[in-house]
Tab-separated table of N, CA and C in Angstrom:
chain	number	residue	atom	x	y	z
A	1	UNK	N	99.022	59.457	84.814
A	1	UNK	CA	99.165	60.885	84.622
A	1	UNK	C	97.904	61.629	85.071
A	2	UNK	N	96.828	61.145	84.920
A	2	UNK	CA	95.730	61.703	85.410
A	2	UNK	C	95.516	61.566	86.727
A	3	UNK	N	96.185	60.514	87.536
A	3	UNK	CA	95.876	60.518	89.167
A	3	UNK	C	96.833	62.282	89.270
A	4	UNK	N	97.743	62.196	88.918
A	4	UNK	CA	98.576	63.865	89.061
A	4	UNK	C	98.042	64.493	89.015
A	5	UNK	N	97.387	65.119	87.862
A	5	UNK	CA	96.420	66.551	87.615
A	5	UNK	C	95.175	66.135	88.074
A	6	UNK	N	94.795	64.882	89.035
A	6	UNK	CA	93.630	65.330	89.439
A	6	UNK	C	93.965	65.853	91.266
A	7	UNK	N	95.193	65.107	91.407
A	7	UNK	CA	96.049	65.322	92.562
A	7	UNK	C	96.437	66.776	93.039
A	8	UNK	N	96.425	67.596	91.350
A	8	UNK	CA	97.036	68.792	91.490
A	8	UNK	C	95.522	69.904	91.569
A	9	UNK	N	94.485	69.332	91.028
A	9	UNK	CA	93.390	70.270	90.955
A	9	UNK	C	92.811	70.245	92.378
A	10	UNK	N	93.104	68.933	93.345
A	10	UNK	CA	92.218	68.694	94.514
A	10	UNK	C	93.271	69.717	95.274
A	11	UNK	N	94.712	69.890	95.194
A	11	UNK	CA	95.342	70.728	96.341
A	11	UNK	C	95.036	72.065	96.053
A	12	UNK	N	94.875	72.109	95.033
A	12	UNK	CA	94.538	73.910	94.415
A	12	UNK	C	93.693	74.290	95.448
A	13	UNK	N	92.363	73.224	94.864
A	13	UNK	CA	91.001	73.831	95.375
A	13	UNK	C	91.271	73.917	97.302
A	14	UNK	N	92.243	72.902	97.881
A	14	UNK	CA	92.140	72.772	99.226
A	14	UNK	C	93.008	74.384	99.884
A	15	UNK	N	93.909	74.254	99.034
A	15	UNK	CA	94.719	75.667	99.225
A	15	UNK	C	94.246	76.752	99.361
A	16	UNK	N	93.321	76.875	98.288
A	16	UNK	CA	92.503	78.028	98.069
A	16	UNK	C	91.658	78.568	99.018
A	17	UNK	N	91.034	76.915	99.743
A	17	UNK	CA	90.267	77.863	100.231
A	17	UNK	C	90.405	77.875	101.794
A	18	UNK	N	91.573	76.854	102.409
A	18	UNK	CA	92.668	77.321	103.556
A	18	UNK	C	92.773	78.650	103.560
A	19	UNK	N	93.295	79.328	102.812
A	19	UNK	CA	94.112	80.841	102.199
A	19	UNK	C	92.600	81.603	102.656
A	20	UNK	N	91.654	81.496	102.084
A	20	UNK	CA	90.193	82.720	101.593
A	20	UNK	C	89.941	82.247	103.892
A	21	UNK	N	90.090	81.287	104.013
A	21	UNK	CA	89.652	80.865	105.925
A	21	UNK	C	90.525	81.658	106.216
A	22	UNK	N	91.554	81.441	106.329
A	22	UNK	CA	92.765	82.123	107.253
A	22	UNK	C	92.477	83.742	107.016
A	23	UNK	N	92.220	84.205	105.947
A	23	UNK	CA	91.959	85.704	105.801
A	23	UNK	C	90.538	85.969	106.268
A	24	UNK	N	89.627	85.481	106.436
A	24	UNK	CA	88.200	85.976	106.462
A	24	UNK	C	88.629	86.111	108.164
A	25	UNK	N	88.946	85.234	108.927
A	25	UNK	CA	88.596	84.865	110.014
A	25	UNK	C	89.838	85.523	110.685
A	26	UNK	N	91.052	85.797	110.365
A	26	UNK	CA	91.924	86.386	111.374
A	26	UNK	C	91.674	87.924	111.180
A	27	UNK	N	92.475	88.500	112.326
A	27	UNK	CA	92.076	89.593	112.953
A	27	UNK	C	93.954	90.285	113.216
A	28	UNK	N	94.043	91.099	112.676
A	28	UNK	CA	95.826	91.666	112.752
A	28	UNK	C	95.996	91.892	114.590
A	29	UNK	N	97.366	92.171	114.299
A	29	UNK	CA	97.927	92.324	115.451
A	29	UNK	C	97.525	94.456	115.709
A	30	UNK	N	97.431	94.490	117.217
A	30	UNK	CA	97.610	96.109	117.230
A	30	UNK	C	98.948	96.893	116.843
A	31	UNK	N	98.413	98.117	115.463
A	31	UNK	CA	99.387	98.501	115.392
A	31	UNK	C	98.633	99.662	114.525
A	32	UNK	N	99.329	101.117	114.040
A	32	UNK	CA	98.612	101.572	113.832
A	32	UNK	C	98.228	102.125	112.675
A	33	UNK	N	98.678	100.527	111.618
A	33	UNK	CA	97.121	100.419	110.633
A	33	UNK	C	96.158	98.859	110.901
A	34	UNK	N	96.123	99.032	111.893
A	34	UNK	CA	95.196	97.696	112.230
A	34	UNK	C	94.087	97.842	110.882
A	35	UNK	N	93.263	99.473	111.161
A	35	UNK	CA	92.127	99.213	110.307
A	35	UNK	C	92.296	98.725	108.970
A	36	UNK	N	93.309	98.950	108.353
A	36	UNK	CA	93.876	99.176	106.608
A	36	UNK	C	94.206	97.407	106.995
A	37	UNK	N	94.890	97.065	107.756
A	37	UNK	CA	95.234	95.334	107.656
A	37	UNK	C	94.191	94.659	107.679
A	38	UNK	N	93.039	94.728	108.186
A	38	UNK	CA	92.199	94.038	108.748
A	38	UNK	C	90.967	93.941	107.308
A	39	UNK	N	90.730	95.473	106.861
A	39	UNK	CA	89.583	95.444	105.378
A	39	UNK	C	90.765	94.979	104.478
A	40	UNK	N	91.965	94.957	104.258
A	40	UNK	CA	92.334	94.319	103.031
A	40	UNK	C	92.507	92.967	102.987
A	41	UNK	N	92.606	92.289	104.289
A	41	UNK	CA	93.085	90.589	104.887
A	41	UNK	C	91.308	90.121	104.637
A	42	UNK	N	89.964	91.111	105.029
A	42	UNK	CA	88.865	90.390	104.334
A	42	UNK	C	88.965	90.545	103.310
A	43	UNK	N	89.471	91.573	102.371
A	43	UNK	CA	89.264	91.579	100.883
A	43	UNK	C	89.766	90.499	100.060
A	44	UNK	N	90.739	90.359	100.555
A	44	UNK	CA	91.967	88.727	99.739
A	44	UNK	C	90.998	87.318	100.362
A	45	UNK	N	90.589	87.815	100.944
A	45	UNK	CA	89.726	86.475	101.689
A	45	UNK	C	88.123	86.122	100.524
A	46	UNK	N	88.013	87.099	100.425
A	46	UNK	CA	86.660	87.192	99.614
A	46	UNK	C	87.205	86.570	98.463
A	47	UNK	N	88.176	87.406	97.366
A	47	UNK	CA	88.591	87.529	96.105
A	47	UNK	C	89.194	85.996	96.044
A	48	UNK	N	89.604	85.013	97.008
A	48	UNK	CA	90.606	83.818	97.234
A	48	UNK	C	88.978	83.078	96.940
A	49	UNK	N	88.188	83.072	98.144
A	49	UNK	CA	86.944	82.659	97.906
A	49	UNK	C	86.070	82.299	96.547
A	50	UNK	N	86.475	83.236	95.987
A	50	UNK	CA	85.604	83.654	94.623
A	50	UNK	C	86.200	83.045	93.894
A	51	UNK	N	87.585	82.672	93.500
A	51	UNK	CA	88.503	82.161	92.490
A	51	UNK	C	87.988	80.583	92.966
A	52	UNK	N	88.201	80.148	94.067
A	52	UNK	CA	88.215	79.068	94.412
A	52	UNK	C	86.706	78.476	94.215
A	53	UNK	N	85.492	79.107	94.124
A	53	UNK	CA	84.477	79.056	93.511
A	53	UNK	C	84.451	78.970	91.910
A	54	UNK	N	84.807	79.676	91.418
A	54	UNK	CA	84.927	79.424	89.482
A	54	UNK	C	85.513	78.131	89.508
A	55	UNK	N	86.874	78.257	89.928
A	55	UNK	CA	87.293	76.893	89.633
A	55	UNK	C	86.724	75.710	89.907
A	56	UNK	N	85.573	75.532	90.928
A	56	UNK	CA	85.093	74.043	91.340
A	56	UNK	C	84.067	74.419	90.206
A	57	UNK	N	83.210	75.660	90.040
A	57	UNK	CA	82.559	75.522	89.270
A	57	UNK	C	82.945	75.260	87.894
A	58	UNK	N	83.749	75.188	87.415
A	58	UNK	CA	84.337	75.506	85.611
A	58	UNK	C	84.766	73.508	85.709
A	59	UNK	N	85.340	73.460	86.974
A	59	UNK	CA	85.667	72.110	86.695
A	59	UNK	C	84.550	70.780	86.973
A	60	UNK	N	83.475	71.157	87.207
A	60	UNK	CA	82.144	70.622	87.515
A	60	UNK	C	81.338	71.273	86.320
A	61	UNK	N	81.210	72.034	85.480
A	61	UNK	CA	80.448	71.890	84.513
A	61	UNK	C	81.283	71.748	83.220
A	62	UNK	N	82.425	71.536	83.186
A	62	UNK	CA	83.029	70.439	82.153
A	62	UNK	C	83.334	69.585	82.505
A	63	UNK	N	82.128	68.888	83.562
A	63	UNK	CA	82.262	67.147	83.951
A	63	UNK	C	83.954	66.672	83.554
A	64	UNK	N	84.275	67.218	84.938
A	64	UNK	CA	85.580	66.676	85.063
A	64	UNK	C	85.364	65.558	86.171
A	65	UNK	N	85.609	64.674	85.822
A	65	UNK	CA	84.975	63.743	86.964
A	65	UNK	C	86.252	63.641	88.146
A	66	UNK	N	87.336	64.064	87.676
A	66	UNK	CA	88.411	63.840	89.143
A	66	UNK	C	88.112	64.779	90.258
A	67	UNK	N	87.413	65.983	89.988
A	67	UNK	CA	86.916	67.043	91.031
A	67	UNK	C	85.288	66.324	91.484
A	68	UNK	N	84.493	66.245	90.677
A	68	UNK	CA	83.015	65.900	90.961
A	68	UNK	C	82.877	64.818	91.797
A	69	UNK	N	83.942	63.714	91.977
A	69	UNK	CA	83.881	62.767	92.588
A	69	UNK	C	84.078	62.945	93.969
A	70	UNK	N	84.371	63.811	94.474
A	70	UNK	CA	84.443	64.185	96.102
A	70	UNK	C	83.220	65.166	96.341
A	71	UNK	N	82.256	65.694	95.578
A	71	UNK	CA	81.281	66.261	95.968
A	71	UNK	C	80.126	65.706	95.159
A	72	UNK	N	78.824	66.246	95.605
A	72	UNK	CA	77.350	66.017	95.041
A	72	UNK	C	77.296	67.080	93.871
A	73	UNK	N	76.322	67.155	93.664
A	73	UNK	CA	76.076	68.080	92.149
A	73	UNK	C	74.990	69.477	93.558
A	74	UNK	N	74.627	69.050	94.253
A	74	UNK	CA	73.942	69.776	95.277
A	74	UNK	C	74.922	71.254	95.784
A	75	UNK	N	75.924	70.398	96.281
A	75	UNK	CA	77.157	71.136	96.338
A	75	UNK	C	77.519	72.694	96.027
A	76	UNK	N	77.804	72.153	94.709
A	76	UNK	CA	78.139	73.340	93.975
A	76	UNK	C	76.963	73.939	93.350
């Protein structure tokens, strides 16, 4: 049961921060609210970022060892 929820915390964190890449780094199509698509696609990118940060952090300082074991303590 624990290979699962550690199975399920490693896709979170991988999801998360797929999701925060894909928004930081793409760029909308022309149209004419490019500008309004483009500051809100970095904003979800940031805010995805940030979540996905607490969580490695919250799960690394309650020595969860199924997350800590794929990184250093340097890391985070």
């Amino acid at each position: 049961m624990n290979n699962i929820y550690s199975a399920v915390k490693l896709t979170t964190l991988i999801i998360l921060l797929t999701v925060s890449l894909i928004c930081v780094l793409s760029e909308p199509a022309d149209n004419e609210n490019w500008f309004l698509i483009f500051i809100s696609s970095k904003i979800a990118g940031i805010v995805t970022a940030y979540v996905f940060y607490r969580l490695a952090k919250h799960w690394h300082c309650n020595d969860i060892k199924t997350i800590t074991r794929y990184c250093d303590e340097e890391d985070l």
